[in-house]
Coordinates of C-alpha atoms (C1' of nucleotides) in Angstrom, one line a residue:
Chain T
M914 CA 9.2 -22.4 6.3
A915 CA 11.9 -19.9 5.4
R916 CA 13.7 -18.1 8.2
P917 CA 12.2 -14.8 9.1
N918 CA 15.3 -13.0 7.9
E919 CA 14.9 -14.5 4.4
E920 CA 11.2 -13.7 4.3
V921 CA 12.0 -10.0 5.1
A922 CA 14.8 -10.0 2.6
A923 CA 12.5 -11.3 -0.1
H924 CA 10.0 -8.5 0.6
L925 CA 12.7 -5.8 0.6
Q926 CA 14.0 -7.2 -2.7
E927 CA 10.5 -7.0 -4.1
Y928 CA 10.2 -3.5 -3.0
A929 CA 13.5 -2.7 -4.6
D930 CA 12.4 -4.3 -7.9
L931 CA 9.2 -2.3 -7.8
I932 CA 11.1 1.0 -7.2
S933 CA 13.4 0.3 -10.1
I934 CA 10.4 -0.4 -12.4
T935 CA 8.8 2.9 -11.4
G936 CA 12.0 4.5 -12.7
D937 CA 12.6 7.2 -10.2
E938 CA 14.9 7.0 -7.2
Q939 CA 17.3 4.4 -8.5
F940 CA 19.6 4.9 -5.6
K941 CA 16.8 4.1 -3.2
A942 CA 16.2 0.9 -5.1
R943 CA 19.9 0.0 -4.7
V944 CA 19.8 0.7 -0.9
Y945 CA 16.8 -1.7 -0.5
E946 CA 18.7 -4.3 -2.5
K947 CA 21.7 -3.9 -0.2
A948 CA 19.5 -4.0 2.9
A949 CA 17.8 -7.2 1.6
R950 CA 21.2 -8.9 1.3
S951 CA 22.4 -7.7 4.7
V952 CA 19.2 -8.9 6.4
A953 CA 19.4 -12.3 4.7
G954 CA 23.0 -12.7 5.9
Y955 CA 22.4 -11.4 9.4
P956 CA 23.1 -14.3 11.8
E957 CA 20.4 -13.5 14.5
D958 CA 16.7 -14.0 14.0
I959 CA 15.3 -10.5 13.4
S960 CA 11.7 -11.3 14.1
K961 CA 12.0 -10.2 17.7
A962 CA 14.6 -7.5 17.3
D963 CA 13.9 -3.9 18.3
V964 CA 14.6 -0.9 16.1
K965 CA 17.9 -0.2 17.7
T966 CA 19.2 -3.7 17.0
L967 CA 17.8 -3.6 13.4
R968 CA 19.7 -0.3 12.8
G969 CA 22.8 -2.0 13.7
I970 CA 22.5 -4.2 10.5
P971 CA 24.5 -2.7 7.7
N972 CA 22.4 -0.7 5.2
V973 CA 19.4 -0.7 7.5
G974 CA 18.6 2.9 8.7
A975 CA 15.6 4.4 10.4
S976 CA 13.3 4.0 7.5
I977 CA 14.0 0.4 6.7
A978 CA 14.1 -0.6 10.4
D979 CA 10.6 0.8 10.8
K980 CA 9.4 -1.2 7.8
I981 CA 10.8 -4.4 9.2
V982 CA 9.1 -3.8 12.6
E983 CA 5.9 -3.0 10.6
Y984 CA 6.4 -6.2 8.6
F985 CA 6.3 -8.4 11.8
H986 CA 3.6 -6.4 13.4
D987 CA 1.2 -6.4 10.4
G988 CA 1.4 -10.0 9.4
G989 CA 4.0 -10.1 6.7
T990 CA 4.0 -6.8 4.7
F991 CA 4.4 -3.1 5.0
A992 CA 2.4 -0.2 3.7
A993 CA 4.9 1.2 1.3
L994 CA 5.2 -2.2 -0.4
E995 CA 1.4 -2.5 -0.6
E996 CA 1.2 0.9 -2.3
L997 CA 3.7 -0.1 -5.0
R998 CA 2.0 -3.5 -5.4
A999 CA -1.2 -1.7 -6.1
K1000 CA 0.5 0.5 -8.7
I1001 CA 2.5 -2.2 -10.5
P1002 CA 0.9 -5.6 -11.3
A1003 CA 2.9 -8.7 -10.1
G1004 CA 3.1 -9.8 -13.8
V1005 CA 5.2 -6.7 -14.7
R1006 CA 7.7 -7.7 -12.0
R1007 CA 7.8 -11.2 -13.4
M1008 CA 8.5 -9.7 -16.9
I1009 CA 11.9 -8.4 -15.8
E1010 CA 12.9 -12.0 -15.4
I1011 CA 12.9 -12.3 -19.2
P1012 CA 16.5 -12.1 -20.3
T1013 CA 17.2 -8.8 -22.1
L1014 CA 14.1 -7.2 -20.6
G1015 CA 14.9 -4.9 -17.7
P1016 CA 12.8 -2.5 -15.6
K1017 CA 12.9 0.4 -18.0
R1018 CA 11.4 -1.3 -21.0
A1019 CA 9.1 -3.4 -18.8
M1020 CA 7.6 -0.1 -17.6
T1021 CA 7.4 1.2 -21.1
L1022 CA 5.4 -1.9 -22.2
Y1023 CA 3.1 -1.5 -19.2
E1024 CA 2.5 2.2 -19.6
Q1025 CA 2.3 2.4 -23.4
L1026 CA 0.6 -1.0 -24.3
H1027 CA -0.9 -2.0 -20.9
V1028 CA 1.0 -5.2 -21.0
S1029 CA 1.1 -6.6 -17.5
S1030 CA 2.3 -10.2 -17.7
V1031 CA 4.6 -12.5 -19.7
E1032 CA 1.6 -14.0 -21.4
E1033 CA 0.2 -10.7 -22.5
L1034 CA 3.7 -9.7 -23.8
S1035 CA 3.7 -12.9 -25.9
A1036 CA 0.3 -12.0 -27.3
A1037 CA 1.3 -8.4 -27.9
I1038 CA 4.4 -9.5 -29.9
D1039 CA 2.3 -11.9 -32.0
E1040 CA -0.3 -9.2 -32.7
G1041 CA 2.5 -6.8 -33.9
R1042 CA 1.6 -4.3 -31.2
L1043 CA 5.3 -3.6 -30.4
Q1044 CA 5.9 -2.2 -33.9
G1045 CA 6.4 1.6 -33.8
L1046 CA 7.1 1.6 -30.1
K1047 CA 10.1 3.8 -29.4
G1048 CA 13.2 1.6 -28.5
F1049 CA 11.6 -1.6 -29.7
G1050 CA 12.9 -2.6 -33.1
A1051 CA 12.6 -5.9 -35.0
R1052 CA 15.7 -7.4 -33.3
T1053 CA 14.3 -6.5 -29.9
E1054 CA 11.1 -8.3 -30.7
D1055 CA 13.0 -11.5 -31.7
N1056 CA 15.1 -11.3 -28.5
L1057 CA 12.0 -10.9 -26.3
R1058 CA 10.4 -13.9 -28.1
H1059 CA 13.5 -15.9 -27.5
G1060 CA 13.8 -14.6 -23.9
I1061 CA 10.3 -15.8 -23.1
E1062 CA 11.1 -19.2 -24.5
L1063 CA 14.2 -19.4 -22.2
L1064 CA 12.2 -18.2 -19.2
H1065 CA 9.7 -21.0 -19.7
H1066 CA 12.3 -23.7 -20.2
A1067 CA 14.8 -22.2 -17.7
G1068 CA 16.6 -25.2 -16.3
D1069 CA 17.2 -24.9 -12.6
R1070 CA 20.7 -23.9 -11.6
L1071 CA 23.2 -26.7 -12.1
L1072 CA 24.8 -28.6 -9.2
V1073 CA 28.3 -27.5 -8.6
N1074 CA 29.9 -30.8 -9.8
A1075 CA 28.1 -30.7 -13.1
A1076 CA 29.1 -27.1 -13.8
M1077 CA 32.7 -27.9 -12.7
E1078 CA 32.8 -30.6 -15.4
V1079 CA 31.8 -28.2 -18.1
A1080 CA 34.2 -25.5 -16.8
E1081 CA 37.2 -27.9 -16.6
N1082 CA 36.5 -29.0 -20.2
V1083 CA 36.4 -25.5 -21.5
V1084 CA 39.5 -24.5 -19.6
D1085 CA 41.4 -27.5 -20.8
A1086 CA 40.4 -26.8 -24.4
L1087 CA 41.2 -23.1 -24.4
S1088 CA 44.5 -23.6 -22.6
T1089 CA 45.9 -25.3 -25.7
V1090 CA 45.0 -22.4 -28.0
D1091 CA 48.0 -20.5 -29.4
G1092 CA 48.7 -17.3 -27.5
C1093 CA 46.8 -18.3 -24.4
V1094 CA 49.0 -17.3 -21.4
R1095 CA 46.6 -18.3 -18.6
C1096 CA 43.1 -19.7 -18.4
T1097 CA 40.9 -20.6 -15.4
Y1098 CA 37.3 -20.6 -14.2
A1099 CA 36.1 -17.7 -12.0
G1100 CA 32.7 -16.6 -10.8
S1101 CA 30.4 -18.6 -8.5
L1102 CA 32.3 -21.8 -9.4
R1103 CA 35.5 -20.4 -8.0
R1104 CA 33.5 -19.3 -4.9
M1105 CA 32.2 -22.9 -4.7
R1106 CA 28.6 -22.0 -4.5
E1107 CA 26.4 -25.1 -4.2
T1108 CA 24.6 -24.4 -7.4
I1109 CA 25.8 -22.5 -10.5
G1110 CA 23.7 -20.3 -12.8
D1111 CA 26.4 -19.7 -15.5
V1112 CA 30.0 -20.6 -15.9
D1113 CA 32.6 -17.8 -16.1
V1114 CA 35.9 -18.5 -17.8
L1115 CA 38.8 -16.1 -17.8
A1116 CA 41.8 -16.2 -20.2
A1117 CA 44.9 -14.0 -20.6
A1118 CA 46.3 -13.3 -24.0
E1119 CA 47.7 -10.4 -26.0
R1120 CA 45.2 -10.9 -28.7
S1121 CA 41.7 -12.4 -28.1
D1122 CA 40.6 -13.5 -31.6
A1123 CA 42.1 -17.0 -31.6
L1124 CA 40.6 -17.7 -28.2
M1125 CA 37.2 -16.3 -29.1
A1126 CA 37.1 -18.4 -32.3
A1127 CA 38.1 -21.5 -30.5
F1128 CA 35.5 -20.9 -27.9
V1129 CA 32.5 -20.5 -30.2
G1130 CA 33.8 -23.6 -32.1
L1131 CA 33.7 -25.9 -29.1
P1132 CA 31.4 -28.9 -29.6
L1133 CA 29.3 -28.0 -26.5
V1134 CA 28.2 -24.7 -28.1
A1135 CA 24.5 -24.6 -29.1
E1136 CA 24.0 -20.9 -29.4
V1137 CA 26.2 -17.8 -29.5
I1138 CA 24.6 -15.1 -27.3
A1139 CA 27.2 -12.3 -27.7
H1140 CA 30.5 -12.2 -29.6
G1141 CA 32.9 -9.4 -29.0
A1142 CA 36.6 -8.8 -28.7
A1143 CA 36.7 -8.8 -24.9
K1144 CA 33.7 -11.0 -24.1
T1145 CA 31.9 -13.8 -25.7
S1146 CA 28.9 -15.7 -24.3
I1147 CA 27.5 -19.0 -25.5
R1148 CA 24.7 -21.4 -24.4
T1149 CA 25.1 -25.1 -24.3
A1150 CA 22.4 -27.6 -25.5
T1151 CA 21.3 -28.0 -21.9
G1152 CA 20.8 -24.2 -21.5
L1153 CA 23.9 -23.5 -19.5
Q1154 CA 25.4 -20.1 -20.3
V1155 CA 29.2 -19.9 -20.5
D1156 CA 31.0 -16.5 -20.6
L1157 CA 34.6 -16.1 -21.8
R1158 CA 36.5 -13.0 -20.9
V1159 CA 39.9 -12.3 -22.4
V1160 CA 42.2 -9.8 -20.9
P1161 CA 45.9 -8.8 -21.4
P1162 CA 48.2 -10.9 -19.3
S1163 CA 49.3 -7.8 -17.3
A1164 CA 45.7 -7.4 -16.1
W1165 CA 45.3 -11.0 -14.9
G1166 CA 45.0 -10.3 -11.2
A1167 CA 42.6 -7.4 -11.5
A1168 CA 40.4 -9.4 -13.9
L1169 CA 40.5 -12.5 -11.7
Q1170 CA 39.5 -10.4 -8.7
Y1171 CA 36.7 -8.8 -10.7
F1172 CA 35.3 -12.0 -12.2
T1173 CA 35.4 -14.0 -9.0
G1174 CA 33.6 -11.9 -6.4
A1175 CA 29.9 -11.8 -5.9
K1176 CA 28.5 -8.6 -7.3
A1177 CA 28.0 -7.2 -3.7
H1178 CA 31.7 -8.0 -2.8
N1179 CA 32.9 -6.2 -5.9
I1180 CA 30.8 -3.2 -5.2
R1181 CA 32.3 -3.0 -1.7
T1182 CA 35.9 -3.3 -3.0
R1183 CA 35.2 -0.6 -5.7
E1184 CA 33.7 1.7 -3.0
I1185 CA 36.8 1.3 -1.0
A1186 CA 38.8 2.2 -4.1
V1187 CA 36.7 5.3 -4.6
R1188 CA 37.3 6.4 -1.0
H1189 CA 41.0 6.2 -1.6
K1190 CA 40.7 8.3 -4.8
L1191 CA 41.3 5.1 -6.8
K1192 CA 39.3 3.4 -9.5
L1193 CA 39.1 -0.4 -9.7
S1194 CA 38.1 -2.3 -12.8
E1195 CA 38.9 -5.6 -14.4
Y1196 CA 41.9 -3.9 -16.0
G1197 CA 43.5 -2.8 -12.8
L1198 CA 43.6 -0.4 -9.9
F1199 CA 44.1 3.2 -11.2
D1200 CA 44.8 6.5 -9.6
A1201 CA 41.4 8.2 -10.3
P1202 CA 42.5 11.8 -10.9
T1203 CA 45.3 10.9 -13.4
N1204 CA 43.9 7.5 -14.6
T1205 CA 47.4 5.9 -14.2
L1206 CA 47.7 2.2 -13.5
I1207 CA 48.9 1.3 -10.0
V1208 CA 48.6 -2.5 -9.8
S1209 CA 46.9 -5.3 -11.9
E1210 CA 49.1 -8.4 -12.1
T1211 CA 48.0 -10.3 -9.0
E1212 CA 44.9 -10.4 -6.8
E1213 CA 47.2 -10.0 -3.8
E1214 CA 48.5 -6.7 -5.0
V1215 CA 45.0 -5.4 -5.7
Y1216 CA 43.7 -6.2 -2.3
E1217 CA 46.9 -5.0 -0.6
R1218 CA 46.7 -1.6 -2.3
L1219 CA 43.1 -1.3 -1.1
G1220 CA 44.4 -1.9 2.5
L1221 CA 43.1 -5.5 2.6
P1222 CA 44.7 -9.0 2.9
W1223 CA 43.9 -11.4 0.1
I1224 CA 40.4 -12.7 0.7
P1225 CA 39.7 -16.4 -0.2
P1226 CA 37.2 -16.7 -3.0
P1227 CA 34.5 -18.6 -1.1
L1228 CA 34.3 -15.7 1.3
R1229 CA 33.7 -13.0 -1.4
E1230 CA 30.0 -12.6 -0.8
D1231 CA 29.8 -9.4 1.2
R1232 CA 28.8 -11.4 4.3
G1233 CA 31.2 -9.7 6.7
E1234 CA 34.5 -10.6 5.0
I1235 CA 35.3 -7.0 4.2
E1236 CA 34.9 -6.0 7.8
A1237 CA 36.8 -9.1 9.0
A1238 CA 39.6 -8.3 6.5
L1239 CA 39.8 -4.7 7.6
S1240 CA 40.2 -5.7 11.3
G1241 CA 42.6 -8.5 10.6
E1242 CA 40.0 -11.1 11.7
L1243 CA 39.7 -13.3 8.5
P1244 CA 39.4 -16.9 9.5
D1245 CA 42.2 -19.3 8.7
L1246 CA 40.0 -21.4 6.5
I1247 CA 40.2 -25.2 6.3
Q1248 CA 41.9 -26.5 3.1
T1249 CA 41.4 -29.8 1.3
K1250 CA 44.9 -30.9 2.4
D1251 CA 43.9 -30.5 6.0
L1252 CA 41.5 -33.5 5.7
R1253 CA 43.1 -36.7 7.0
G1254 CA 40.3 -39.1 6.2
D1255 CA 36.7 -39.8 5.5
L1256 CA 34.2 -40.9 8.1
H1257 CA 31.1 -41.9 6.2
T1258 CA 31.4 -44.3 3.3
H1259 CA 29.4 -47.3 2.0
T1260 CA 30.3 -50.6 0.2
N1261 CA 28.3 -53.1 -1.8
L1262 CA 27.4 -54.9 1.5
T1263 CA 24.5 -52.4 1.4
D1264 CA 23.8 -49.8 -1.3
G1265 CA 27.3 -49.0 -2.4
V1266 CA 28.7 -50.3 -5.7
A1267 CA 32.3 -51.0 -4.8
S1268 CA 33.6 -53.8 -2.6
L1269 CA 35.2 -53.2 0.8
A1270 CA 38.6 -53.9 -0.7
E1271 CA 38.0 -51.4 -3.6
M1272 CA 36.9 -48.7 -1.2
V1273 CA 39.9 -49.2 1.1
G1274 CA 42.3 -49.4 -1.9
A1275 CA 41.0 -46.1 -3.3
A1276 CA 41.3 -44.3 0.1
A1277 CA 44.9 -45.6 0.4
R1278 CA 45.7 -44.2 -3.1
L1279 CA 44.3 -40.9 -2.0
G1280 CA 46.8 -40.9 0.9
Y1281 CA 44.3 -40.8 3.7
A1282 CA 45.5 -41.5 7.2
Y1283 CA 42.2 -43.1 8.2
L1284 CA 38.9 -44.3 6.6
A1285 CA 35.6 -45.3 8.3
I1286 CA 33.4 -47.8 6.5
T1287 CA 29.8 -47.0 7.6
D1288 CA 27.3 -49.3 5.9
H1289 CA 23.6 -49.0 6.6
A1290 CA 22.1 -50.6 9.8
P1291 CA 19.2 -53.1 9.8
N1292 CA 16.3 -50.7 10.2
L1293 CA 16.8 -49.5 6.7
F1294 CA 15.1 -52.8 5.8
M1295 CA 15.7 -52.8 2.1
Q1296 CA 19.4 -53.1 2.7
R1297 CA 19.0 -56.4 4.6
M1298 CA 21.7 -55.8 7.1
S1299 CA 22.2 -58.4 9.9
D1300 CA 24.5 -58.7 12.9
E1301 CA 26.3 -61.6 11.2
K1302 CA 27.0 -59.6 8.0
M1303 CA 28.2 -56.6 10.0
L1304 CA 30.6 -58.8 12.1
A1305 CA 31.9 -60.5 9.0
Q1306 CA 32.6 -57.2 7.4
R1307 CA 34.5 -56.2 10.6
E1308 CA 36.7 -59.3 10.3
E1309 CA 37.3 -58.6 6.6
L1310 CA 38.2 -55.0 7.5
R1311 CA 40.7 -56.0 10.2
A1312 CA 42.3 -58.4 7.7
L1313 CA 42.7 -55.7 5.0
A1314 CA 44.5 -53.5 7.6
A1315 CA 47.6 -55.5 7.1
E1316 CA 47.8 -54.6 3.4
H1317 CA 47.6 -50.8 4.1
P1318 CA 50.0 -50.0 6.9
K1319 CA 49.6 -46.2 6.4
L1320 CA 45.8 -46.3 6.4
Q1321 CA 44.0 -46.8 9.7
L1322 CA 40.7 -48.5 9.1
L1323 CA 37.7 -47.7 11.3
H1324 CA 34.6 -49.9 11.4
G1325 CA 31.4 -47.9 11.7
T1326 CA 27.8 -47.9 10.6
E1327 CA 25.2 -45.4 9.5
L1328 CA 22.3 -45.8 12.0
N1329 CA 18.7 -44.8 11.4
I1330 CA 17.2 -42.4 13.8
D1331 CA 13.7 -43.6 14.4
P1332 CA 10.7 -41.3 15.0
D1333 CA 11.4 -41.4 18.8
G1334 CA 15.1 -40.7 18.4
E1335 CA 16.1 -44.3 19.0
V1336 CA 18.6 -46.1 16.8
D1337 CA 19.2 -49.7 15.5
W1338 CA 20.9 -52.2 17.7
P1339 CA 21.2 -52.4 21.5
A1340 CA 24.0 -50.5 23.3
G1341 CA 26.2 -53.6 23.7
F1342 CA 26.4 -54.1 19.9
L1343 CA 26.9 -50.4 19.2
A1344 CA 29.9 -50.4 21.6
G1345 CA 31.7 -52.7 19.1
F1346 CA 31.9 -50.0 16.5
D1347 CA 34.7 -47.5 16.2
L1348 CA 32.2 -44.9 15.3
C1349 CA 28.5 -44.4 14.5
V1350 CA 26.9 -42.0 12.1
A1351 CA 23.2 -41.6 12.7
S1352 CA 20.8 -40.1 10.2
V1353 CA 17.1 -39.6 9.5
H1354 CA 15.9 -41.8 6.6
S1355 CA 12.1 -42.0 7.2
H1356 CA 9.1 -40.2 8.7
F1357 CA 10.2 -36.9 7.2
N1358 CA 6.8 -35.2 7.9
Q1359 CA 6.9 -35.2 11.7
S1360 CA 6.1 -31.9 13.4
R1361 CA 8.9 -29.5 14.1
K1362 CA 8.7 -30.2 17.8
E1363 CA 8.8 -34.0 17.3
M1364 CA 11.6 -33.8 14.7
T1365 CA 13.7 -31.5 17.0
R1366 CA 13.3 -33.9 20.0
R1367 CA 14.2 -36.8 17.7
F1368 CA 17.6 -35.2 16.8
V1369 CA 18.3 -34.1 20.4
R1370 CA 17.7 -37.7 21.6
A1371 CA 20.1 -39.0 18.9
C1372 CA 22.8 -36.5 20.1
E1373 CA 22.3 -37.7 23.7
N1374 CA 22.9 -41.3 22.7
P1375 CA 26.4 -42.1 24.0
H1376 CA 27.2 -44.2 20.9
V1377 CA 26.2 -41.7 18.2
N1378 CA 29.3 -39.7 17.1
I1379 CA 28.1 -37.9 14.0
I1380 CA 24.6 -36.8 12.8
G1381 CA 24.5 -37.5 9.1
H1382 CA 23.1 -35.0 6.5
P1383 CA 21.3 -33.1 9.3
T1384 CA 18.6 -31.3 7.3
G1385 CA 18.0 -34.1 4.7
R1386 CA 17.6 -31.7 1.8
L1387 CA 18.3 -32.8 -1.7
I1388 CA 19.3 -29.6 -3.6
G1389 CA 16.5 -28.7 -6.0
R1390 CA 14.6 -31.9 -5.2
R1391 CA 13.6 -32.2 -1.6
Q1392 CA 13.0 -29.7 1.1
P1393 CA 14.9 -30.0 4.5
Y1394 CA 13.1 -31.5 7.5
D1395 CA 11.2 -29.1 9.6
V1396 CA 13.5 -29.0 12.6
D1397 CA 14.7 -26.3 15.1
L1398 CA 18.4 -26.4 14.2
E1399 CA 19.4 -23.9 16.9
V1400 CA 18.3 -26.5 19.5
V1401 CA 20.1 -29.3 17.6
Y1402 CA 23.3 -27.2 17.5
E1403 CA 23.1 -26.6 21.2
A1404 CA 22.6 -30.4 21.8
A1405 CA 25.4 -31.4 19.5
A1406 CA 27.9 -29.0 21.2
R1407 CA 26.8 -30.1 24.7
T1408 CA 27.0 -33.8 24.0
G1409 CA 30.2 -34.0 21.9
T1410 CA 28.3 -35.1 18.8
A1411 CA 29.7 -33.8 15.5
L1412 CA 27.3 -32.6 12.8
E1413 CA 28.1 -33.8 9.3
L1414 CA 28.9 -31.6 6.3
N1415 CA 27.8 -34.2 3.8
A1416 CA 30.0 -33.4 0.7
S1417 CA 27.8 -35.1 -1.9
P1418 CA 27.0 -32.3 -4.4
E1419 CA 23.3 -33.1 -4.3
R1420 CA 23.2 -32.6 -0.5
L1421 CA 26.0 -30.3 0.8
D1422 CA 24.3 -30.6 4.2
L1423 CA 24.8 -28.7 6.5
S1424 CA 24.9 -25.8 4.1
A1425 CA 27.3 -22.9 4.3
E1426 CA 24.6 -20.7 5.9
H1427 CA 23.9 -23.4 8.6
L1428 CA 27.6 -23.8 9.3
I1429 CA 27.9 -20.1 10.0
Q1430 CA 25.1 -20.4 12.6
A1431 CA 26.2 -23.7 14.1
R1432 CA 29.8 -22.7 14.7
R1433 CA 28.6 -19.9 17.0
H1434 CA 27.5 -22.7 19.3
G1435 CA 30.9 -24.4 19.3
V1436 CA 29.7 -27.3 17.2
R1437 CA 32.3 -29.7 15.8
F1438 CA 31.9 -30.9 12.2
A1439 CA 32.8 -33.9 10.0
I1440 CA 33.2 -33.4 6.3
N1441 CA 32.3 -36.7 4.7
S1442 CA 31.8 -37.9 1.2
D1443 CA 29.0 -40.4 1.9
A1444 CA 30.6 -42.3 -1.0
H1445 CA 28.7 -45.1 -2.5
A1446 CA 31.5 -45.6 -5.1
T1447 CA 35.2 -45.0 -5.2
T1448 CA 34.6 -42.1 -7.7
H1449 CA 32.6 -40.3 -5.0
L1450 CA 35.5 -40.1 -2.5
P1451 CA 37.0 -36.9 -4.2
N1452 CA 33.7 -35.1 -3.6
L1453 CA 35.3 -34.0 -0.4
R1454 CA 36.5 -31.0 -2.5
Y1455 CA 32.9 -29.7 -2.6
G1456 CA 32.5 -30.3 1.1
V1457 CA 35.7 -28.2 1.8
G1458 CA 34.4 -25.5 -0.6
T1459 CA 31.1 -25.4 1.4
A1460 CA 33.1 -25.4 4.7
Q1461 CA 35.1 -22.4 3.5
R1462 CA 31.9 -20.6 2.5
G1463 CA 30.8 -21.4 6.1
W1464 CA 34.0 -19.8 7.5
L1465 CA 35.2 -23.1 9.1
T1466 CA 38.7 -23.5 10.3
A1467 CA 40.5 -26.8 10.3
D1468 CA 40.3 -27.3 14.1
E1469 CA 36.5 -27.2 14.0
V1470 CA 36.5 -30.3 11.7
I1471 CA 37.1 -33.6 13.4
N1472 CA 38.5 -35.4 10.4
T1473 CA 41.4 -33.0 10.2
W1474 CA 42.5 -34.2 13.6
P1475 CA 45.2 -36.8 14.2
L1476 CA 43.8 -40.3 14.9
R1477 CA 44.6 -40.2 18.6
K1478 CA 42.6 -37.0 19.1
L1479 CA 39.8 -38.2 16.9
R1480 CA 39.5 -41.5 18.9
T1481 CA 39.2 -39.5 22.1
F1482 CA 36.4 -37.5 20.6
L1483 CA 34.7 -40.7 19.4
N1484 CA 34.8 -42.2 22.9
K1485 CA 31.9 -40.0 24.0
S1486 CA 30.9 -42.0 27.1
A1487 CA 34.5 -41.7 28.6
S1488 CA 34.5 -37.9 28.6
Chain X
dG786 C1' 17.5 5.7 1.7
dC787 C1' 22.1 5.0 3.6
dC788 C1' 26.5 6.7 4.9
dG789 C1' 31.0 9.1 6.6
dT790 C1' 39.6 8.9 5.3
dT791 C1' 34.8 14.4 0.8
dT792 C1' 31.2 13.0 8.1
dT793 C1' 24.8 15.6 8.6
dC794 C1' 24.9 16.8 2.7
dG795 C1' 26.1 15.1 -1.6
dG796 C1' 27.2 11.4 -3.5
dC797 C1' 26.1 6.5 -4.5
dC798 C1' 30.9 0.7 -9.0
dC799 C1' 32.5 -0.1 -13.6
dG800 C1' 32.8 -1.8 -18.3
dA801 C1' 31.1 -4.8 -22.4
dC802 C1' 27.7 -5.7 -25.7
dT803 C1' 23.4 -5.0 -28.3
dG804 C1' 20.1 -2.5 -30.6
dT805 C1' 18.4 1.6 -32.2
dT806 C1' 20.1 5.5 -32.5
dT807 C1' 23.5 9.2 -35.2
dT808 C1' 25.9 9.7 -29.9
dC809 C1' 23.3 6.7 -26.4
dA810 C1' 20.0 3.9 -23.4
dG811 C1' 19.2 -0.4 -21.6
dT812 C1' 20.7 -4.6 -19.8
dC813 C1' 23.9 -7.7 -17.8
dG814 C1' 27.3 -9.4 -14.7

DNA sequence: GCCGTTTTCGGCCCGACTGTTTTCAGTCG
């Protein structure tokens, strides 16, 4: 079940879409869009909020606050939305998801041809009914046909690591092109979103033609969508869109600022510019009356001239970072270099593919100060763990310690939280571990009440130090457990149990949104790779990206701490 | 419909590319 805030946001967004399809009151549509984003990002549950509280949410005024109250009172809708739903079939709204078809021409198709679904549009094209319709030429017909294809085969958004691989390949290739001064990826990838819709690459050069030619000639290009002097877009065989923008080297900072921020963040920064009688574009910050350039070379200059400190890319979502920047309250975000070690890793003793020695060697080469090995406990029966195997691994670990004087090795385990909240092994055996991660690996379908109690009991176990992947989601594949996380956050903070930020790109669990909620309770976090191979250890970069999106500082993350402080935290029963 | 360094009305981000048009509207990010 989605949070109430997200349900309301979805309905406000639908209302905005329907307003924009009707064609009048475009500014009203924009306000509802802005309100939808504000509501989705508002940290408190709004289902019980009164009108006064609701009006305190940015972009929510009297009219929208009333509609939200009405929404909760009338079982999930409001009258104005129902009126527009009655006017515009749901299929017409679905039509604007077709690439190249927007609200204006969707409405034309509906009014002129009574086309009210993607399927009817397909049929209308095949029957030649679009011919002669004003604004719809032969090319438009082809584009709509192709757009419908894409809509039907639209791959889901890519996981961040898959998109990163494509982006780094493109950047590497373009960086060697003659005349290329700088090249990097921007967009949602630079903001480290957990999934990526398309990849944005930015290059600086005096002339763009060589870069554009090299780009469309890359082996990964399956289709060229648009090919201009400033911007070229391609699609790969897997359907991923990659955009290349080329700007003059002197405009690098303004362009990077423009192509990094979420749309909402960019609108906010441009609005600030307008208030200062300035104009901000990808080419620079200009004095509006005279159109003379003020700054453009670095992002820092652009933000500074707007009266803002430089804002780290993962924060650029219009989720309060502008306000925090204006009041000098931006968080000092955790950095990858702050992490001293990894507290959740596996070996081939259970389901990992690397040996203990290989995992330890890889961590030593990465310069970690400490590493915890946390193989699965016996109740995950398929892994065939036993007391003897675990104790033998501990001996082997202690022996390896001598070979790696700079790396402190911790012997741990990943326990299974059973349906009652109990874990593998009696307390006496658990006391022999340096730390215990505990995770849910079965009985995913318990009621919300049972699942919540299960997590709280695990937190209350004096030997459980970290709750592993707390929601259990697999991005795009498995829904999170139904659990009251607010109660879990409270229990974790109260008992000195850290919540994991599992850095595996298919999990990223807790998510950035959950981190923002959890940190309000004073929760401590552990950013762990959950590596099942040495190549997974560097996935911590995605965990740090997610942590930054969740506004985390280094001191909130236990594996940035020196070992002595970490050991005190791990010794729960003593405190 | 919201908002305020243009403050209770009048404005609301900016530019690139495409297609259909012949000077611009629509879409996208």
